Coordinates of C-alpha atoms in Angstrom, one line a residue:
Chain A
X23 CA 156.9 120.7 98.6
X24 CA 156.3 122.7 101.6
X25 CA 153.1 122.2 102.2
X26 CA 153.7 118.5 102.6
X27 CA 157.0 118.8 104.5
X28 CA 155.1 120.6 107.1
X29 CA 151.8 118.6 107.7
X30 CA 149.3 120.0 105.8
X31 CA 148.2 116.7 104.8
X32 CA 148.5 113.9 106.7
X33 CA 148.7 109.8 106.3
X34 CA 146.0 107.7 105.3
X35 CA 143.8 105.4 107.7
X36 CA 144.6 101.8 106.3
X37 CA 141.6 100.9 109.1
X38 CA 139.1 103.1 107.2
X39 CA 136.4 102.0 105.5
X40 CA 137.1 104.5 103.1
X41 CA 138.5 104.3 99.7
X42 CA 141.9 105.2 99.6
X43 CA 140.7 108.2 96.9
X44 CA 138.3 109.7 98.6
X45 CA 140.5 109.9 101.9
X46 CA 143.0 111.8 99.8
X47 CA 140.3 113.9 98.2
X48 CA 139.0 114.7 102.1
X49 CA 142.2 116.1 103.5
X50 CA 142.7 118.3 100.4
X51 CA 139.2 119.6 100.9
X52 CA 139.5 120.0 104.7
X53 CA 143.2 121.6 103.8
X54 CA 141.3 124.5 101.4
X55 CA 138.4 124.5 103.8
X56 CA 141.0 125.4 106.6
X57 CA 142.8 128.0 103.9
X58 CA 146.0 125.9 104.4
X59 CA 145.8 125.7 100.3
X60 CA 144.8 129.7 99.8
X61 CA 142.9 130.8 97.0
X62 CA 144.8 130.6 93.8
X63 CA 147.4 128.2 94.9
X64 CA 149.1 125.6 92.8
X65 CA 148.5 122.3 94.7
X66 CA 151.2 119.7 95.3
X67 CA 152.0 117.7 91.8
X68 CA 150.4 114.6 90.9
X69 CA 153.8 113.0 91.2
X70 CA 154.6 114.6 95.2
X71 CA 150.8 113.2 96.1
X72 CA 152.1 110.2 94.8
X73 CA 154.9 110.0 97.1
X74 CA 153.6 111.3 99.8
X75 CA 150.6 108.8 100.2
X76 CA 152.6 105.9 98.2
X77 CA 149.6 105.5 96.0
X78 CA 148.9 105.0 92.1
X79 CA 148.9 108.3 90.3
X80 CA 145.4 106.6 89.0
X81 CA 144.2 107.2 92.8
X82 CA 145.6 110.4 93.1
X83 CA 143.9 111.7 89.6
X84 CA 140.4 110.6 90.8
X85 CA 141.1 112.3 94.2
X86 CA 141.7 115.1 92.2
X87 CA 138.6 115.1 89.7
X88 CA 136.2 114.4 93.0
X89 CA 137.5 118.5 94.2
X90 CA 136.7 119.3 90.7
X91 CA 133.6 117.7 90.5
X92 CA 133.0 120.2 93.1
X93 CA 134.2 123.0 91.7
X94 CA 137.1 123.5 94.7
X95 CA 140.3 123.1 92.3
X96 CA 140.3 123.3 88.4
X97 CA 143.1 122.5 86.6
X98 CA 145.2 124.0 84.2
X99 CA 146.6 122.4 81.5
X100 CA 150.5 121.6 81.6
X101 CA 150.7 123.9 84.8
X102 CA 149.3 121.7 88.0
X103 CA 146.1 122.2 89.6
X104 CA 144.7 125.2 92.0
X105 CA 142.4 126.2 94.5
X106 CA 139.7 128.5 92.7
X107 CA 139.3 131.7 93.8
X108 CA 135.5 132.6 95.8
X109 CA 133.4 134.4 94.2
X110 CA 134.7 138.0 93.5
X111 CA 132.0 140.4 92.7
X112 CA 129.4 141.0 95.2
X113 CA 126.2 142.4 93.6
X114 CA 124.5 144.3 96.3
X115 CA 120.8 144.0 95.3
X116 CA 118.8 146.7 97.8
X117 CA 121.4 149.5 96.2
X118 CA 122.0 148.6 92.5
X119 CA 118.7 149.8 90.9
X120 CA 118.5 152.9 93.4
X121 CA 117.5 155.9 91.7
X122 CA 120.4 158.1 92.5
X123 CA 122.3 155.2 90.4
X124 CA 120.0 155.5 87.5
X125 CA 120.9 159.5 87.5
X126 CA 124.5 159.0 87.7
X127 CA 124.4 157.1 84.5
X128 CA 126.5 154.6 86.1
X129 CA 125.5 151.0 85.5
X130 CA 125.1 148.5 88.2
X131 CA 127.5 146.0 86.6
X132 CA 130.2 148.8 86.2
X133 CA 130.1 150.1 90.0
X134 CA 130.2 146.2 91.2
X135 CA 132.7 145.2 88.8
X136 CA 135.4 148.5 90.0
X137 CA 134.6 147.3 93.7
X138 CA 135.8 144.0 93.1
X139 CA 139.1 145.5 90.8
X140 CA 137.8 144.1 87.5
X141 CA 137.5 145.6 84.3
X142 CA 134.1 145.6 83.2
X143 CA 132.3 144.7 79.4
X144 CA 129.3 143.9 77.7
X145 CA 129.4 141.9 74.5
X146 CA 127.5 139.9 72.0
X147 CA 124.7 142.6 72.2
X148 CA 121.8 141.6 70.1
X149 CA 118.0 143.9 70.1
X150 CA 115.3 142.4 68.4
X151 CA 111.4 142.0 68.1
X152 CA 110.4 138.4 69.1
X153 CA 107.6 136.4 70.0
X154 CA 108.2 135.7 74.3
X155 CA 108.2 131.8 75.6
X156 CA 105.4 130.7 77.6
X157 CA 106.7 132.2 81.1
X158 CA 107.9 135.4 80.1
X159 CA 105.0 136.3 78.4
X160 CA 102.9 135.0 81.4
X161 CA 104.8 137.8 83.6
X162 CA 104.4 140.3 81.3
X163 CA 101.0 140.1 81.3
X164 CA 101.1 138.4 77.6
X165 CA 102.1 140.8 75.2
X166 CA 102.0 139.3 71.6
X167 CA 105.4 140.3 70.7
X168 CA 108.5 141.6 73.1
X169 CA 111.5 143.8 72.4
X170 CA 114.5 141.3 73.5
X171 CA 117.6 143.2 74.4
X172 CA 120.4 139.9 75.0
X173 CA 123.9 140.6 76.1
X174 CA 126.9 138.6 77.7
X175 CA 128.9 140.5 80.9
X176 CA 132.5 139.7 81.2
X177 CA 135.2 140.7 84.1
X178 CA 138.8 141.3 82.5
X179 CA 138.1 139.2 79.7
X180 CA 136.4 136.4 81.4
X181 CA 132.3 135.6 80.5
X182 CA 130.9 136.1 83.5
X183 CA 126.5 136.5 83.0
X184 CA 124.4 136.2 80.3
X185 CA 121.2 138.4 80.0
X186 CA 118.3 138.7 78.5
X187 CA 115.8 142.2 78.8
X188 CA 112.2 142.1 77.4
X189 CA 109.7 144.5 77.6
X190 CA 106.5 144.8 75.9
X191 CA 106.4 145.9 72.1
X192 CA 104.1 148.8 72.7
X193 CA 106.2 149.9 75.7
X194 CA 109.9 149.8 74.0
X195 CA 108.9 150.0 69.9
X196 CA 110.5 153.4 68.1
X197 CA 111.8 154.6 71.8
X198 CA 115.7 154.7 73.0
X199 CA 115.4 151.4 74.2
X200 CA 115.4 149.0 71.1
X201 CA 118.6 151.1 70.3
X202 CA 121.7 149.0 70.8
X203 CA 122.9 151.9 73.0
X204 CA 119.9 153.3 75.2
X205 CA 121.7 155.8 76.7
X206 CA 122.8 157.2 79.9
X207 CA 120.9 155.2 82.8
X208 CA 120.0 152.6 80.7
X209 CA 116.6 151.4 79.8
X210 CA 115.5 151.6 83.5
X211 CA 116.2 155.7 82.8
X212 CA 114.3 155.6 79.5
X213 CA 111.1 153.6 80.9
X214 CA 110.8 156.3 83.6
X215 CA 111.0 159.2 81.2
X216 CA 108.6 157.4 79.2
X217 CA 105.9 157.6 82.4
X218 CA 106.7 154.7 83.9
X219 CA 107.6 155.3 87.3
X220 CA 109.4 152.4 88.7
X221 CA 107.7 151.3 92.1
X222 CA 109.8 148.1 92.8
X223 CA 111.2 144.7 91.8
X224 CA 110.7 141.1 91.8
X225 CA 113.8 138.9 91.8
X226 CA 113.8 135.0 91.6
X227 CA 116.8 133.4 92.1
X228 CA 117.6 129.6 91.5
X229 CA 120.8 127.4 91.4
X230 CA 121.0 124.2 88.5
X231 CA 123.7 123.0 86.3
X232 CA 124.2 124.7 83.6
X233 CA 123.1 123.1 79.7
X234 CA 126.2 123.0 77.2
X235 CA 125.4 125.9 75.7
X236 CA 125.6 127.9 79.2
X237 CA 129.0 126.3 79.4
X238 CA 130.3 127.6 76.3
X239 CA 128.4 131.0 76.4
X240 CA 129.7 131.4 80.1
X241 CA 133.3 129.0 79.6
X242 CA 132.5 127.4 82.9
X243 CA 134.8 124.8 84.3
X244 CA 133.7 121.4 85.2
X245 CA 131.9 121.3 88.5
X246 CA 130.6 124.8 88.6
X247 CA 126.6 125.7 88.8
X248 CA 125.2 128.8 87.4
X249 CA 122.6 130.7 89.3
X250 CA 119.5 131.8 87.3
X251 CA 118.0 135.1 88.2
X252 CA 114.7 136.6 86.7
X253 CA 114.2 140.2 87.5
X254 CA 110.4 141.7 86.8
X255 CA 109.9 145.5 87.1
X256 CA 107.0 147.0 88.3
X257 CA 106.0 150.9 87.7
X258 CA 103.7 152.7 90.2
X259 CA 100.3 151.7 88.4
X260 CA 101.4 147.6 89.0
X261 CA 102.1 147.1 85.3
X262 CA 105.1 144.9 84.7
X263 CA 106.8 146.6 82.4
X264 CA 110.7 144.9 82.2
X265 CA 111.6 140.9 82.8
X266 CA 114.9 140.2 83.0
X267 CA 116.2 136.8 82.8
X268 CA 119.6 136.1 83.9
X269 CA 122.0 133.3 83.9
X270 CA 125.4 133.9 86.6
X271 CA 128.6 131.7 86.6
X272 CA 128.2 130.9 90.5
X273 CA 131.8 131.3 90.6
X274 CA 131.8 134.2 90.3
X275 CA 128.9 136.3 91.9
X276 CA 127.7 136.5 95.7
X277 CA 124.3 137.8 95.6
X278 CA 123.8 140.1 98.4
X279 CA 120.6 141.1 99.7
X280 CA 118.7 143.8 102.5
X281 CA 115.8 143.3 104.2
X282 CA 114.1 145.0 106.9
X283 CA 112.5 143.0 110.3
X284 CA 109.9 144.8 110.6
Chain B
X23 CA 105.4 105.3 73.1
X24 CA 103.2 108.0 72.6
X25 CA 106.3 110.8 73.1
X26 CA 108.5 109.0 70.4
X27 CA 105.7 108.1 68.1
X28 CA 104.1 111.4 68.1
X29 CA 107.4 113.4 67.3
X30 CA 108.2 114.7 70.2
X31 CA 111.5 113.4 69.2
X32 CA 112.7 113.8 65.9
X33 CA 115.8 112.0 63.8
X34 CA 119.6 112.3 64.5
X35 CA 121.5 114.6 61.7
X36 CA 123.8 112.0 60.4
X37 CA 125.6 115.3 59.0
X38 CA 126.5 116.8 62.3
X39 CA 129.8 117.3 63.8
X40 CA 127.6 116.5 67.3
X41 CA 128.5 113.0 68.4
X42 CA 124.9 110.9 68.3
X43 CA 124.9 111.0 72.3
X44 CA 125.0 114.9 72.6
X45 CA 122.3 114.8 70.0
X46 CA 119.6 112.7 71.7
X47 CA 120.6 114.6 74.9
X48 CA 120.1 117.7 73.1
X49 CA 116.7 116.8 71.4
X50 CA 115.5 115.1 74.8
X51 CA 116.8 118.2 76.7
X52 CA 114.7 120.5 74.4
X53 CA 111.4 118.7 74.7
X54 CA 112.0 118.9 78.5
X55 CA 112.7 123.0 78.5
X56 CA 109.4 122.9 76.1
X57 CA 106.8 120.9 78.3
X58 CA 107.0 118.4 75.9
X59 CA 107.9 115.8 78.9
X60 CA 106.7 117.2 82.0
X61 CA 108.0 117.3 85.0
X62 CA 107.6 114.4 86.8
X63 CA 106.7 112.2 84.0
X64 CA 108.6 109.2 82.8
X65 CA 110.9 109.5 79.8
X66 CA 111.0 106.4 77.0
X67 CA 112.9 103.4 78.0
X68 CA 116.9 103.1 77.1
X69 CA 115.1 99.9 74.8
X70 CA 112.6 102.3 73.1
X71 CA 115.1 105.4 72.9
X72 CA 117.5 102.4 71.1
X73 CA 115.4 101.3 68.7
X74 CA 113.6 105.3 67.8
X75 CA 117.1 106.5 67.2
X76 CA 118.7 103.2 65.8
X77 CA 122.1 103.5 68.4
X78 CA 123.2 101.3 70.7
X79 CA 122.4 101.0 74.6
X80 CA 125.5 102.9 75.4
X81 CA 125.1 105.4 73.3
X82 CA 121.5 106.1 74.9
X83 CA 123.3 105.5 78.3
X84 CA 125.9 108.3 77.7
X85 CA 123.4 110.7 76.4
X86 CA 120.9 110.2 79.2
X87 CA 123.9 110.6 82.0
X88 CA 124.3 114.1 80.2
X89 CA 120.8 115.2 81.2
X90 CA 121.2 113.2 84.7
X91 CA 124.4 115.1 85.4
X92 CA 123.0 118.5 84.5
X93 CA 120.2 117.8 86.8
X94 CA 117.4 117.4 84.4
X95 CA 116.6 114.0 85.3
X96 CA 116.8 111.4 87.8
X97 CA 117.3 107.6 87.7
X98 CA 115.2 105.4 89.7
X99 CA 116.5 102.2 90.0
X100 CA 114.4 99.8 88.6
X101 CA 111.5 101.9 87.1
X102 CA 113.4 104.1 84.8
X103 CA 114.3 107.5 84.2
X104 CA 111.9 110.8 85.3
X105 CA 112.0 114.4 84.8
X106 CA 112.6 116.7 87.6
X107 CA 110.0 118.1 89.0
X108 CA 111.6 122.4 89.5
X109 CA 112.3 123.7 92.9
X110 CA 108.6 123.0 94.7
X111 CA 109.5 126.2 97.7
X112 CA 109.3 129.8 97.1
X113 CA 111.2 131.5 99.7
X114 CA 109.6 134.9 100.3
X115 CA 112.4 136.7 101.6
X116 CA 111.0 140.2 102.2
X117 CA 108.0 138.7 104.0
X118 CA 109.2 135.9 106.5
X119 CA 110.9 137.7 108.4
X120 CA 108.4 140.3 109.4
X121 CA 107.4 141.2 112.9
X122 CA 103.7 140.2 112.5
X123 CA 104.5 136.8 111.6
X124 CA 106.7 136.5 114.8
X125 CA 103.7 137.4 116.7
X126 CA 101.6 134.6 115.4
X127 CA 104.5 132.4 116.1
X128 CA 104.7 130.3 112.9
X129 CA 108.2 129.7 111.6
X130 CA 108.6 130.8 107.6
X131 CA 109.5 127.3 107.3
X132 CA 106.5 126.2 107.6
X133 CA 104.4 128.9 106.1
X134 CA 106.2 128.4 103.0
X135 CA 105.8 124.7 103.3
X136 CA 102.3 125.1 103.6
X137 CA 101.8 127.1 100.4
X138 CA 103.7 124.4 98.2
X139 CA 101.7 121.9 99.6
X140 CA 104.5 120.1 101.8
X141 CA 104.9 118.5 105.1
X142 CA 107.1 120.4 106.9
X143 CA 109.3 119.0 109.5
X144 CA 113.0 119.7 111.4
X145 CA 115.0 116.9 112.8
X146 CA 118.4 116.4 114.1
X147 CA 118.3 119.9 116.3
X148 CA 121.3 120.5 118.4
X149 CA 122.4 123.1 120.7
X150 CA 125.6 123.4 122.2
X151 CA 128.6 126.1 123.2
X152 CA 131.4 126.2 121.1
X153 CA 134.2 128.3 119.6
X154 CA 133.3 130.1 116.3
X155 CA 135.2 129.5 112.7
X156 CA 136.9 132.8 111.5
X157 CA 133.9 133.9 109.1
X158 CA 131.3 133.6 111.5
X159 CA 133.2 134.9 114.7
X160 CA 133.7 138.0 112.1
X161 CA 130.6 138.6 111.5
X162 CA 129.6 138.2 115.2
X163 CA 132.3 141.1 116.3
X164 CA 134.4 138.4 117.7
X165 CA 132.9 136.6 120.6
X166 CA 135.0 134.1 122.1
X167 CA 132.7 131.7 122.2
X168 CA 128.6 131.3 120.6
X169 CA 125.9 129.2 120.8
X170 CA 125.2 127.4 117.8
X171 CA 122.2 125.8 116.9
X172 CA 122.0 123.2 114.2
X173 CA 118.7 121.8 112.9
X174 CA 117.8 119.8 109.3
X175 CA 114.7 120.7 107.9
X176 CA 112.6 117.6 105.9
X177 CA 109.8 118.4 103.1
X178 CA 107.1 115.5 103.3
X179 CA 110.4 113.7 104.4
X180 CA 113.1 114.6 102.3
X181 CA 115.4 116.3 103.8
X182 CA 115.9 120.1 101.7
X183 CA 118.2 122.5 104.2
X184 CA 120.7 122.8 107.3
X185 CA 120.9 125.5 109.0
X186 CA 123.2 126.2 111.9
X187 CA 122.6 129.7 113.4
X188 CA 125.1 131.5 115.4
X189 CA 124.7 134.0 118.3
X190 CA 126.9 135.6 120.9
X191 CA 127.3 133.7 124.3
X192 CA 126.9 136.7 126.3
X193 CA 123.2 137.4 124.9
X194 CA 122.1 133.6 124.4
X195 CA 123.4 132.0 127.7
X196 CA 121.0 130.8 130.1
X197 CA 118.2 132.2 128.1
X198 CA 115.4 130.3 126.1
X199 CA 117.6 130.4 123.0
X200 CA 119.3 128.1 124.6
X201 CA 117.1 125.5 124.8
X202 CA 116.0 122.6 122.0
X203 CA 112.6 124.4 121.8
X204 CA 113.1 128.2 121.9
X205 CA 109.4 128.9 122.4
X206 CA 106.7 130.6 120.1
X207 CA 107.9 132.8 117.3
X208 CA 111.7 131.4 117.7
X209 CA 115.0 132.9 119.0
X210 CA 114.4 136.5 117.1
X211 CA 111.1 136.9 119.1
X212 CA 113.2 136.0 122.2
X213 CA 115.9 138.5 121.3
X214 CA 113.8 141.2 120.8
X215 CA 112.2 140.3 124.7
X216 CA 116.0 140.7 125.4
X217 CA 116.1 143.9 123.9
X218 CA 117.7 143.4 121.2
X219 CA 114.4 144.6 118.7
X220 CA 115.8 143.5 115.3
X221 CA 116.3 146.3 112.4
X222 CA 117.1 144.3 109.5
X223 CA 119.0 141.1 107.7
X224 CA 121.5 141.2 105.3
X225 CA 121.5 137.7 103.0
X226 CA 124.4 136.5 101.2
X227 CA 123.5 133.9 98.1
X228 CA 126.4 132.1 96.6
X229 CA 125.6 128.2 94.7
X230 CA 128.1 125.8 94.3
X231 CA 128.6 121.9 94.1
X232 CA 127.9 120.0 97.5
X233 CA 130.6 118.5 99.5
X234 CA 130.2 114.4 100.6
X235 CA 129.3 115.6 103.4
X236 CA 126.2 118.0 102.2
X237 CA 125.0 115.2 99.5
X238 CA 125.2 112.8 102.4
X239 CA 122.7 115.1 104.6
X240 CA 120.7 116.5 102.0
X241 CA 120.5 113.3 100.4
X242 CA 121.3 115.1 96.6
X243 CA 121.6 113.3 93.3
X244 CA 124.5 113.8 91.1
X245 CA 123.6 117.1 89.2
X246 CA 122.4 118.7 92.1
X247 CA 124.0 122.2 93.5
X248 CA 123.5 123.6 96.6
X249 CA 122.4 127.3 97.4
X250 CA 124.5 128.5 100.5
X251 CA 122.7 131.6 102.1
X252 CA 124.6 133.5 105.2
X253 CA 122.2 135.5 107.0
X254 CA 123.2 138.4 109.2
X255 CA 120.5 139.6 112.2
X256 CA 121.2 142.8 113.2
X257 CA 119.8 144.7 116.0
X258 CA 118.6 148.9 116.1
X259 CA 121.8 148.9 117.7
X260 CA 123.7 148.0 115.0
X261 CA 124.9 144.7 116.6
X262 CA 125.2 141.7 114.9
X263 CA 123.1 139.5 117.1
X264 CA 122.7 136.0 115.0
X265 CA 124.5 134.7 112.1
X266 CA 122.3 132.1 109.9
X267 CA 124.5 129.9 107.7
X268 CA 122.1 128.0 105.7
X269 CA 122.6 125.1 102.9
X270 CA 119.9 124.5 100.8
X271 CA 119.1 121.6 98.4
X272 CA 118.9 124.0 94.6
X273 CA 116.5 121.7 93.0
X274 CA 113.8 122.2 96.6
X275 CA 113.9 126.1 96.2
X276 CA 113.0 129.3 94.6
X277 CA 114.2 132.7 97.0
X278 CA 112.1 135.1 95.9
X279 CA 113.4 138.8 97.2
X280 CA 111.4 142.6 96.6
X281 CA 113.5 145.8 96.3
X282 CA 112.0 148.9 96.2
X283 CA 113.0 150.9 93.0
X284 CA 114.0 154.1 94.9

């Protein structure tokens, strides 16, 4: 293997107080870190490791499951192991819910997903009348009953965010928006033909691990967090008139954000 | 127990495909998302949860390391096993950086502290010359050399983010950005006495597992992800004039951003 032949990792440190695993899981880290190992690159085999530090293939396979504890490598059944790819779509918060956007009839997800060379689609789209948890509710300024518009995103094929609008009854009821399809400029567009001017928007954004439903909603490897964004929209009178809560596979999303100093 | 005996937790399906383990972790998991077990509070013993659901002790093992690992809950040695309190700091992006707040020379850091209730502290500050990594040195417009300045900040003495900011040798020599303490207001009020009046930061949010290294510094438990944030400064010039590159402890924060709809 090349990348052995020529030093890109080295020997061990029989001096260290280190186990011998987690030595071989540091230089493969430091080697992606360094983008020796690129994105998308097969790693050296169990079996070369094995040579090349004169280990078990026990202590090279929990080498290997530490970098995929943390989400560096995943591995592919009967093929080897790689270096995951960064995160490829960068949603550029200040611009997506522009105005100019909304009268394109362009969605955000679309415009982000062609910048990053993906093909875009929304599944799994469910609209219903429910009663709203606790929080939601609280930020909606407790309606008795939401409209819940759910959908899952995917990029060429892969699951990539799970969503969930809800908007007060009396806002969304008999209107374009508790159709599945709510036309061009989404519900955004709809809400402001409806009278209410959108002002601005709150967005919250936490990182956790995700539960095992995330994990099969999302087919998230081993080792890889989801961020958790909830979106409120505000029209001119104050009134929150849209939550949005959102769960990201972090591998695949860099938020990006503007914000003026003065 | 009050919890067990009161129903909080209910029977196993003996009709399930759902291994027993992934059951209680489900059914505990639940009466966490529903308030059921606060955060904070103590969940019932492994002898308790044994005897309510009639399993073994590693069967209640295995289903609480499910909820450890997902980040739900934390062992503490000896005492038992608690519910994680959520992400105590709400990071008000659009406000702390604001020009008023730089005249009253409080850091955000603390200000935010403050309004969770926290003790606010930074430790391990150093300040030195050195050559940049690719990304940053990008970023920067490729200065041969910056000055980078590392700090770790602690909430009531837990340690929660570390920040190393960047900036361009040729602005931040021999001035007080330099020094350990760069004066009232921080280095952006000293750029802007440079001249360089600040026009606005662009954020980058990715999450993703910690490295040894970050869980050794941040002090994480297993089930723990960390928030990077890169921040950009930019001056009305244009120039990039610091770059922030932040990691952040996910279960310590909430960023919280405004966007204007229009």
């Amino acid at each position: 293997m090349a990348a052995l032949s020529s030093g890109v990792l080295g020997a061990l440190d029989p001096t260290s107080d280190r186990a011998v695993f987690r030595q071989i899981a540091d230089q493969v880290r430091e080697a992606i870190d360094k983008g020796r190992f690129k994105e998308g690159a097969k790693l050296p085999s169990e079996a070369e490791l094995v040579e090349h530090f004169g280990v078990s293939r026990m202590t090279v396979r929990n080498a290997l499951s530490i970098l995929q504890s943390e989400g560096l490598v995943s591995s592919e059944h009967g093929k080897g192991v790689f270096v995951r790819p960064r995160p490829p779509v960068r949603r550029l918060a200040s611009d997506r819910f522009a105005r100019r956007h909304r009268d394109q009839g362009k969605s955000a997800f679309t415009v982000e997903a062609e910048a990053a060379g993906s093909k875009p689609e929304v599944d799994s789209l469910e609209v219903r009348e429910e009663k709203p948890a606790p929080d939601i509710s609280a930020r909606l300024g407790s309606p008795r009953k939401v409209l819940a518009r759910r959908r899952r995103y995917l990029l060429d094929g892969r699951p990539v965010e799970f969503a969930v609008s809800y908007l007060p009854l009396d806002l969304a009821r008999g209107t374009q928006i508790a159709e599945p399809n709510p036309g061009p400029g989404g519900i955004y567009a709809r809400l402001e033909e409806l009278g209410h001017r959108l002002d601005h928007f709150d967005e919250e954004v936490r990182a956790r691990m995700p539960s095992p439903a995330e994990v099969k909603m999302l087919r998230l490897s081993s080792g890889v967090p989801v961020i958790s964004l909830i979106r409120t929209a505000y029209d001119t009178e104050g009134r929150a008139v849209e939550v949005c809560d959102t769960v990201m596979a972090a591998d695949a999303y860099v938020l990006a954000y503007q914000l003026p100093a003065n």
